[in-house]
C-alpha cells in the first residue's frame, strides 16, 4: 500500500519540477527578448503569451464541443482572479527585464508568503507561531534585497513593482481558493486568459500595439508562451497527484533555476545583500507549506 501511495506523490513532484523548468524557460525568453529588441513594450510579449495560452485551452475544447464548459459558474471570484493575475503577469514580465532573472524570481516567490500572512483574515485559516516566524524570516529576506532602501537607486523602482506583482499574485491565488471546487483548473486559467486579453486590448487602445520586428523575438515570444502553457498544465497535474505542501516547496526550484540561467547565460550574480535575502526567502518559503499544513491540522 505504501508503494502505491508513494508513486503518485513522486509523479506529482516530477510534474512540479517540470513546471519549474518551463516557468524558468519562460522567464529566460522574456528577459532575452529585451536584449534583442530593447524598445519593444513588455505588453507585446505578454499578449502573445496570453494568446498562445488561450489557444491551447480553447482549441481542444472546441474540437470536442466543450467550449461552453470553460466558462464555469461565472462567479465574481473568477473574474477577479483574471484581473489580479493578468495585471500581476504584466508587472512580473516588466520586473524580469528590469531586475534580471534571479532577483525578480525570488521577489516573485514572495507571493506565497503573502498568501500565508493574509490567510487568517481572508481565508480564516490560523497560523501557528512557527509559521509566523517563517513569514517574518521571509520578509527579512525581502528587506535584505531592498537594503539599503534608496528611491534614487536604479533597481529600487523595479523591486517595488516586483512586490506589487507579488501582492496581486497572492490576491489572484486567494480568488482561486474562493472559486471553489465547482470550477475546473482549466476554467480558472481560461478566466485568467480572457481577462488578461481584455486588459491588454484596453491598454493597446490607449498606447497602441507594437509587434516584435525580428524573427528571433517572435520565436522567443512564442516559445515563452508555449513554455508557460506547459508549465501551468504540469503544475495543475502536480497539485492533483501529490500533497500540496510538497508541491509548494518544490515550486521554489523556479527561482533557483532562474538564478542558474542568469549566471550561465548572462553572467548575472546578485550582490551579497540580495544573495542573502534570496537564500532567506528560499529557506523560509520551502518551510512554510509544511508549517502551514501542520498548523491547519492543529486547528482542526
mmCIF file of C-alpha atoms in Angstrom:
data_model
loop_
_atom_site.group_PDB
_atom_site.id
_atom_site.type_symbol
_atom_site.label_atom_id
_atom_site.label_comp_id
_atom_site.label_asym_id
_atom_site.label_seq_id
_atom_site.Cartn_x
_atom_site.Cartn_y
_atom_site.Cartn_z
ATOM 1 C CA UNK A 1 0.000 0.000 0.000
ATOM 2 C CA UNK A 2 2.797 2.392 0.861
ATOM 3 C CA UNK A 3 4.360 1.959 -2.568
ATOM 4 C CA UNK A 4 1.084 2.778 -4.334
ATOM 5 C CA UNK A 5 0.778 5.976 -2.274
ATOM 6 C CA UNK A 6 4.357 6.952 -2.935
ATOM 7 C CA UNK A 7 4.150 6.558 -6.707
ATOM 8 C CA UNK A 8 1.509 9.282 -7.314
ATOM 9 C CA UNK A 9 3.349 11.618 -4.921
ATOM 10 C CA UNK A 10 6.661 11.006 -6.696
ATOM 11 C CA UNK A 11 4.960 11.533 -10.045
ATOM 12 C CA UNK A 12 3.473 14.797 -8.775
ATOM 13 C CA UNK A 13 6.883 16.055 -7.703
ATOM 14 C CA UNK A 14 8.280 15.211 -11.152
ATOM 15 C CA UNK A 15 5.389 17.176 -12.682
ATOM 16 C CA UNK A 16 6.221 20.169 -10.474
ATOM 17 C CA UNK A 17 9.913 20.025 -11.318
ATOM 18 C CA UNK A 18 8.924 20.061 -14.978
ATOM 19 C CA UNK A 19 6.655 23.036 -14.335
ATOM 20 C CA UNK A 20 9.504 24.874 -12.617
ATOM 21 C CA UNK A 21 11.768 24.225 -15.580
ATOM 22 C CA UNK A 22 9.255 25.522 -18.115
ATOM 23 C CA UNK A 23 8.438 28.581 -15.975
ATOM 24 C CA UNK A 24 12.157 29.360 -15.888
ATOM 25 C CA UNK A 25 12.342 28.930 -19.685
ATOM 26 C CA UNK A 26 9.503 31.452 -19.994
ATOM 27 C CA UNK A 27 11.471 33.912 -17.837
ATOM 28 C CA UNK A 28 14.567 33.471 -19.995
ATOM 29 C CA UNK A 29 12.510 34.163 -23.126
ATOM 30 C CA UNK A 30 11.038 37.339 -21.607
ATOM 31 C CA UNK A 31 14.439 38.605 -20.489
ATOM 32 C CA UNK A 32 16.222 37.748 -23.734
ATOM 33 C CA UNK A 33 13.561 39.493 -25.834
ATOM 34 C CA UNK A 34 14.525 42.778 -24.142
ATOM 35 C CA UNK A 35 18.110 42.220 -25.272
ATOM 36 C CA UNK A 36 17.097 41.579 -28.860
ATOM 37 C CA UNK A 37 14.606 44.484 -29.075
ATOM 38 C CA UNK A 38 15.175 46.957 -26.216
ATOM 39 C CA UNK A 39 12.382 49.281 -27.356
ATOM 40 C CA UNK A 40 9.681 46.613 -27.577
ATOM 41 C CA UNK A 41 6.978 47.114 -24.889
ATOM 42 C CA UNK A 42 6.707 44.205 -22.482
ATOM 43 C CA UNK A 43 2.948 44.127 -23.137
ATOM 44 C CA UNK A 44 3.627 42.792 -26.645
ATOM 45 C CA UNK A 45 5.408 39.732 -25.208
ATOM 46 C CA UNK A 46 2.787 39.173 -22.512
ATOM 47 C CA UNK A 47 -0.051 39.486 -25.072
ATOM 48 C CA UNK A 48 1.490 36.822 -27.299
ATOM 49 C CA UNK A 49 1.892 34.592 -24.238
ATOM 50 C CA UNK A 50 -1.814 35.042 -23.381
ATOM 51 C CA UNK A 51 -2.973 34.340 -26.956
ATOM 52 C CA UNK A 52 -0.985 31.095 -27.057
ATOM 53 C CA UNK A 53 -2.291 30.023 -23.660
ATOM 54 C CA UNK A 54 -5.860 30.807 -24.721
ATOM 55 C CA UNK A 55 -5.443 28.820 -27.940
ATOM 56 C CA UNK A 56 -4.025 25.832 -26.043
ATOM 57 C CA UNK A 57 -7.136 25.860 -23.845
ATOM 58 C CA UNK A 58 -9.881 26.807 -26.288
ATOM 59 C CA UNK A 59 -8.972 24.898 -29.469
ATOM 60 C CA UNK A 60 -9.118 21.392 -27.922
ATOM 61 C CA UNK A 61 -12.326 22.336 -26.079
ATOM 62 C CA UNK A 62 -13.934 23.490 -29.322
ATOM 63 C CA UNK A 63 -12.849 20.328 -31.155
ATOM 64 C CA UNK A 64 -14.759 18.190 -28.643
ATOM 65 C CA UNK A 65 -17.593 20.741 -28.423
ATOM 66 C CA UNK A 66 -16.936 21.532 -24.766
ATOM 67 C CA UNK A 67 -16.026 25.221 -25.130
ATOM 68 C CA UNK A 68 -19.033 26.296 -23.039
ATOM 69 C CA UNK A 69 -17.722 24.321 -20.061
ATOM 70 C CA UNK A 70 -14.714 26.633 -19.834
ATOM 71 C CA UNK A 71 -16.963 29.427 -18.524
ATOM 72 C CA UNK A 72 -17.710 27.501 -15.327
ATOM 73 C CA UNK A 73 -20.206 29.070 -12.919
ATOM 74 C CA UNK A 74 -19.107 32.651 -13.786
ATOM 75 C CA UNK A 75 -18.787 33.672 -10.139
ATOM 76 C CA UNK A 76 -17.122 37.069 -9.420
ATOM 77 C CA UNK A 77 -14.004 35.484 -7.917
ATOM 78 C CA UNK A 78 -13.159 34.001 -11.327
ATOM 79 C CA UNK A 79 -13.201 37.439 -12.938
ATOM 80 C CA UNK A 80 -11.206 38.900 -10.046
ATOM 81 C CA UNK A 81 -8.665 36.097 -10.394
ATOM 82 C CA UNK A 82 -8.231 37.114 -14.007
ATOM 83 C CA UNK A 83 -7.930 40.797 -13.104
ATOM 84 C CA UNK A 84 -5.353 40.304 -10.356
ATOM 85 C CA UNK A 85 -3.472 37.569 -12.202
ATOM 86 C CA UNK A 86 -3.370 39.367 -15.544
ATOM 87 C CA UNK A 87 -2.078 42.597 -14.009
ATOM 88 C CA UNK A 88 0.487 40.678 -11.964
ATOM 89 C CA UNK A 89 1.721 38.867 -15.065
ATOM 90 C CA UNK A 90 2.417 42.080 -16.996
ATOM 91 C CA UNK A 91 4.189 43.604 -13.976
ATOM 92 C CA UNK A 92 6.244 40.442 -13.431
ATOM 93 C CA UNK A 93 7.321 40.429 -17.087
ATOM 94 C CA UNK A 94 8.448 44.035 -16.695
ATOM 95 C CA UNK A 95 10.320 43.147 -13.490
ATOM 96 C CA UNK A 96 12.195 40.314 -15.222
ATOM 97 C CA UNK A 97 13.540 42.820 -17.719
ATOM 98 C CA UNK A 98 14.284 45.442 -15.033
ATOM 99 C CA UNK A 99 15.945 43.287 -12.371
ATOM 100 C CA UNK A 100 17.189 40.230 -14.205
ATOM 101 C CA UNK A 101 16.236 36.579 -13.812
ATOM 102 C CA UNK A 102 17.239 35.702 -10.243
ATOM 103 C CA UNK A 103 16.196 38.699 -8.160
ATOM 104 C CA UNK A 104 12.861 39.059 -9.942
ATOM 105 C CA UNK A 105 12.069 35.368 -9.387
ATOM 106 C CA UNK A 106 12.845 35.397 -5.664
ATOM 107 C CA UNK A 107 10.801 38.551 -5.099
ATOM 108 C CA UNK A 108 8.003 36.997 -7.160
ATOM 109 C CA UNK A 109 8.124 33.885 -4.973
ATOM 110 C CA UNK A 110 7.176 36.060 -2.001
ATOM 111 C CA UNK A 111 3.549 35.851 -3.172
ATOM 112 C CA UNK A 112 3.339 32.528 -1.324
ATOM 113 C CA UNK A 113 4.493 34.225 1.855
ATOM 114 C CA UNK A 114 1.901 36.972 1.409
ATOM 115 C CA UNK A 115 -0.846 34.351 0.990
ATOM 116 C CA UNK A 116 0.110 32.729 4.299
ATOM 117 C CA UNK A 117 0.300 36.131 6.002
ATOM 118 C CA UNK A 118 -3.176 37.114 4.771
ATOM 119 C CA UNK A 119 -4.717 33.671 5.340
ATOM 120 C CA UNK A 120 -6.029 34.281 8.884
ATOM 121 C CA UNK A 121 -8.047 37.295 7.713
ATOM 122 C CA UNK A 122 -9.116 36.432 4.168
ATOM 123 C CA UNK A 123 -9.420 32.639 4.394
ATOM 124 C CA UNK A 124 -9.979 32.260 8.154
ATOM 125 C CA UNK A 125 -7.016 29.890 8.357
ATOM 126 C CA UNK A 126 -4.972 30.472 11.530
ATOM 127 C CA UNK A 127 -1.174 30.315 11.567
ATOM 128 C CA UNK A 128 0.995 28.751 14.251
ATOM 129 C CA UNK A 129 3.815 30.724 15.941
ATOM 130 C CA UNK A 130 6.373 28.796 13.868
ATOM 131 C CA UNK A 131 4.506 29.761 10.697
ATOM 132 C CA UNK A 132 4.641 33.430 11.680
ATOM 133 C CA UNK A 133 8.349 33.037 12.437
ATOM 134 C CA UNK A 134 8.930 31.749 8.879
ATOM 135 C CA UNK A 135 6.778 34.565 7.424
ATOM 136 C CA UNK A 136 8.818 37.176 9.308
ATOM 137 C CA UNK A 137 12.024 35.470 8.163
ATOM 138 C CA UNK A 138 10.922 35.646 4.528
ATOM 139 C CA UNK A 139 10.072 39.339 4.859
ATOM 140 C CA UNK A 140 13.505 39.899 6.398
ATOM 141 C CA UNK A 141 14.915 38.328 3.235
ATOM 142 C CA UNK A 142 12.903 40.785 1.153
ATOM 143 C CA UNK A 143 14.297 43.589 3.301
ATOM 144 C CA UNK A 144 17.838 42.405 2.600
ATOM 145 C CA UNK A 145 17.184 42.540 -1.145
ATOM 146 C CA UNK A 146 15.960 46.123 -0.776
ATOM 147 C CA UNK A 147 18.778 47.207 1.563
ATOM 148 C CA UNK A 148 19.849 49.927 1.536
ATOM 149 C CA UNK A 149 16.466 51.359 0.571
ATOM 150 C CA UNK A 150 17.079 54.278 -1.780
ATOM 151 C CA UNK A 151 14.418 55.608 -4.137
ATOM 152 C CA UNK A 152 17.159 57.107 -6.285
ATOM 153 C CA UNK A 153 18.796 53.729 -6.832
ATOM 154 C CA UNK A 154 18.123 52.357 -10.306
ATOM 155 C CA UNK A 155 16.859 48.962 -9.137
ATOM 156 C CA UNK A 156 14.524 50.218 -6.372
ATOM 157 C CA UNK A 157 11.534 51.018 -8.654
ATOM 158 C CA UNK A 158 11.815 47.539 -10.180
ATOM 159 C CA UNK A 159 11.800 45.971 -6.704
ATOM 160 C CA UNK A 160 8.725 47.977 -5.721
ATOM 161 C CA UNK A 161 6.973 46.828 -8.892
ATOM 162 C CA UNK A 162 8.017 43.251 -8.067
ATOM 163 C CA UNK A 163 6.375 43.468 -4.631
ATOM 164 C CA UNK A 164 3.234 44.940 -6.207
ATOM 165 C CA UNK A 165 3.155 41.998 -8.626
ATOM 166 C CA UNK A 166 3.625 39.570 -5.725
ATOM 167 C CA UNK A 167 0.724 41.124 -3.816
ATOM 168 C CA UNK A 168 -1.514 40.923 -6.890
ATOM 169 C CA UNK A 169 -0.444 37.304 -7.492
ATOM 170 C CA UNK A 170 -1.321 36.487 -3.889
ATOM 171 C CA UNK A 171 -4.750 38.076 -4.346
ATOM 172 C CA UNK A 172 -5.216 36.059 -7.545
ATOM 173 C CA UNK A 173 -4.449 32.789 -5.743
ATOM 174 C CA UNK A 174 -6.798 33.746 -2.926
ATOM 175 C CA UNK A 175 -9.514 34.262 -5.535
ATOM 176 C CA UNK A 176 -8.760 30.761 -6.835
ATOM 177 C CA UNK A 177 -9.404 29.451 -3.328
ATOM 178 C CA UNK A 178 -12.708 31.317 -3.248
ATOM 179 C CA UNK A 179 -13.691 29.988 -6.682
ATOM 180 C CA UNK A 180 -14.260 26.646 -5.007
ATOM 181 C CA UNK A 181 -14.029 23.130 -6.341
ATOM 182 C CA UNK A 182 -17.012 23.591 -8.659
ATOM 183 C CA UNK A 183 -14.698 25.138 -11.268
ATOM 184 C CA UNK A 184 -12.008 23.114 -13.016
ATOM 185 C CA UNK A 185 -8.374 24.301 -13.282
ATOM 186 C CA UNK A 186 -9.000 24.845 -16.997
ATOM 187 C CA UNK A 187 -11.833 27.255 -16.154
ATOM 188 C CA UNK A 188 -9.635 29.213 -13.759
ATOM 189 C CA UNK A 189 -6.868 29.501 -16.363
ATOM 190 C CA UNK A 190 -9.454 30.405 -19.019
ATOM 191 C CA UNK A 191 -10.650 33.408 -17.000
ATOM 192 C CA UNK A 192 -7.043 34.433 -16.469
ATOM 193 C CA UNK A 193 -6.553 34.419 -20.246
ATOM 194 C CA UNK A 194 -9.839 36.156 -21.111
ATOM 195 C CA UNK A 195 -9.488 38.972 -18.578
ATOM 196 C CA UNK A 196 -5.782 39.400 -19.378
ATOM 197 C CA UNK A 197 -6.609 39.698 -23.080
ATOM 198 C CA UNK A 198 -9.220 42.374 -22.323
ATOM 199 C CA UNK A 199 -6.722 44.283 -20.170
ATOM 200 C CA UNK A 200 -4.172 44.184 -22.973
ATOM 201 C CA UNK A 201 -6.674 45.311 -25.597
ATOM 202 C CA UNK A 202 -7.722 48.205 -23.359
ATOM 203 C CA UNK A 203 -4.094 49.241 -22.933
ATOM 204 C CA UNK A 204 -3.402 48.936 -26.654
ATOM 205 C CA UNK A 205 -6.411 51.177 -27.326
ATOM 206 C CA UNK A 206 -4.687 53.843 -25.244
ATOM 207 C CA UNK A 207 -0.986 53.333 -26.061
ATOM 208 C CA UNK A 208 -1.078 51.437 -29.354
ATOM 209 C CA UNK A 209 0.160 47.958 -30.189
ATOM 210 C CA UNK A 210 3.725 47.212 -31.262
ATOM 211 C CA UNK A 211 4.519 43.736 -32.537
ATOM 212 C CA UNK A 212 8.061 42.282 -32.496
ATOM 213 C CA UNK A 213 10.078 43.364 -35.514
ATOM 214 C CA UNK A 214 12.516 40.462 -35.730
ATOM 215 C CA UNK A 215 12.059 36.741 -36.186
ATOM 216 C CA UNK A 216 14.182 35.967 -33.134
ATOM 217 C CA UNK A 217 11.895 37.925 -30.810
ATOM 218 C CA UNK A 218 8.815 36.313 -32.345
ATOM 219 C CA UNK A 219 10.435 32.925 -31.710
ATOM 220 C CA UNK A 220 11.215 33.901 -28.108
ATOM 221 C CA UNK A 221 7.670 35.165 -27.503
ATOM 222 C CA UNK A 222 6.087 32.016 -28.963
ATOM 223 C CA UNK A 223 8.469 29.727 -27.085
ATOM 224 C CA UNK A 224 7.737 31.612 -23.866
ATOM 225 C CA UNK A 225 4.002 31.292 -24.434
ATOM 226 C CA UNK A 226 4.173 27.542 -25.026
ATOM 227 C CA UNK A 227 6.531 27.089 -22.067
ATOM 228 C CA UNK A 228 4.075 28.911 -19.796
ATOM 229 C CA UNK A 229 1.178 26.780 -21.065
ATOM 230 C CA UNK A 230 3.088 23.539 -20.474
ATOM 231 C CA UNK A 231 4.182 24.761 -17.035
ATOM 232 C CA UNK A 232 0.606 25.546 -15.991
ATOM 233 C CA UNK A 233 -0.581 22.118 -17.130
ATOM 234 C CA UNK A 234 2.209 20.314 -15.270
ATOM 235 C CA UNK A 235 1.643 22.397 -12.134
ATOM 236 C CA UNK A 236 -2.065 21.503 -12.162
ATOM 237 C CA UNK A 237 -1.226 17.806 -12.500
ATOM 238 C CA UNK A 238 1.290 18.122 -9.652
ATOM 239 C CA UNK A 239 -1.285 19.535 -7.242
ATOM 240 C CA UNK A 240 -3.736 16.791 -8.276
ATOM 241 C CA UNK A 241 -1.336 13.922 -7.567
ATOM 242 C CA UNK A 242 0.913 15.000 -4.670
ATOM 243 C CA UNK A 243 0.475 16.674 -1.269
ATOM 244 C CA UNK A 244 0.134 20.446 -1.633
ATOM 245 C CA UNK A 245 2.883 21.150 0.918
ATOM 246 C CA UNK A 246 5.422 19.109 -1.040
ATOM 247 C CA UNK A 247 4.405 20.657 -4.361
ATOM 248 C CA UNK A 248 4.585 24.199 -2.958
ATOM 249 C CA UNK A 249 8.042 23.541 -1.531
ATOM 250 C CA UNK A 250 9.321 22.110 -4.824
ATOM 251 C CA UNK A 251 7.911 25.228 -6.533
ATOM 252 C CA UNK A 252 10.809 27.220 -5.097
ATOM 253 C CA UNK A 253 13.010 25.407 -7.610
ATOM 254 C CA UNK A 254 11.915 28.009 -10.189
ATOM 255 C CA UNK A 255 13.864 30.950 -8.696
ATOM 256 C CA UNK A 256 16.879 28.670 -8.203
ATOM 257 C CA UNK A 257 16.705 27.691 -11.880
ATOM 258 C CA UNK A 258 16.385 31.361 -12.822
ATOM 259 C CA UNK A 259 19.483 32.101 -10.773
ATOM 260 C CA UNK A 260 21.394 29.388 -12.650
ATOM 261 C CA UNK A 261 20.085 30.589 -16.052
ATOM 262 C CA UNK A 262 21.145 34.153 -15.223
ATOM 263 C CA UNK A 263 24.612 33.008 -14.180
ATOM 264 C CA UNK A 264 25.133 30.684 -17.159
ATOM 265 C CA UNK A 265 23.678 32.847 -19.941
ATOM 266 C CA UNK A 266 24.117 36.450 -18.770
ATOM 267 C CA UNK A 267 26.767 36.263 -16.032
ATOM 268 C CA UNK A 268 24.269 37.758 -13.558
ATOM 269 C CA UNK A 269 25.263 37.365 -9.916
ATOM 270 C CA UNK A 270 23.159 39.118 -7.216
ATOM 271 C CA UNK A 271 25.060 41.285 -4.730
ATOM 272 C CA UNK A 272 25.835 39.986 -1.210
ATOM 273 C CA UNK A 273 22.721 41.534 0.384
ATOM 274 C CA UNK A 274 20.454 40.316 -2.420
ATOM 275 C CA UNK A 275 22.000 36.841 -2.354
ATOM 276 C CA UNK A 276 21.498 36.597 1.414
ATOM 277 C CA UNK A 277 17.911 37.810 1.007
ATOM 278 C CA UNK A 278 17.223 35.267 -1.746
ATOM 279 C CA UNK A 279 18.601 32.487 0.457
ATOM 280 C CA UNK A 280 16.387 33.527 3.386
ATOM 281 C CA UNK A 281 13.289 33.684 1.151
ATOM 282 C CA UNK A 282 14.144 30.233 -0.224
ATOM 283 C CA UNK A 283 14.623 28.602 3.192
ATOM 284 C CA UNK A 284 11.528 30.168 4.773
ATOM 285 C CA UNK A 285 9.451 29.668 1.632
ATOM 286 C CA UNK A 286 10.248 25.953 1.478
ATOM 287 C CA UNK A 287 9.441 25.542 5.190
ATOM 288 C CA UNK A 288 6.164 27.484 5.090
ATOM 289 C CA UNK A 289 3.956 24.902 3.302
ATOM 290 C CA UNK A 290 4.852 22.238 5.873
ATOM 291 C CA UNK A 291 4.413 24.585 8.826
ATOM 292 C CA UNK A 292 1.112 25.818 7.430
ATOM 293 C CA UNK A 293 -0.192 22.279 6.877
ATOM 294 C CA UNK A 294 0.824 21.411 10.428
ATOM 295 C CA UNK A 295 -0.946 24.456 11.907
ATOM 296 C CA UNK A 296 -4.111 23.572 9.923
ATOM 297 C CA UNK A 297 -4.010 20.076 11.456
ATOM 298 C CA UNK A 298 -3.676 21.512 14.944
ATOM 299 C CA UNK A 299 -6.541 23.958 14.447
ATOM 300 C CA UNK A 300 -8.822 21.190 13.133
#
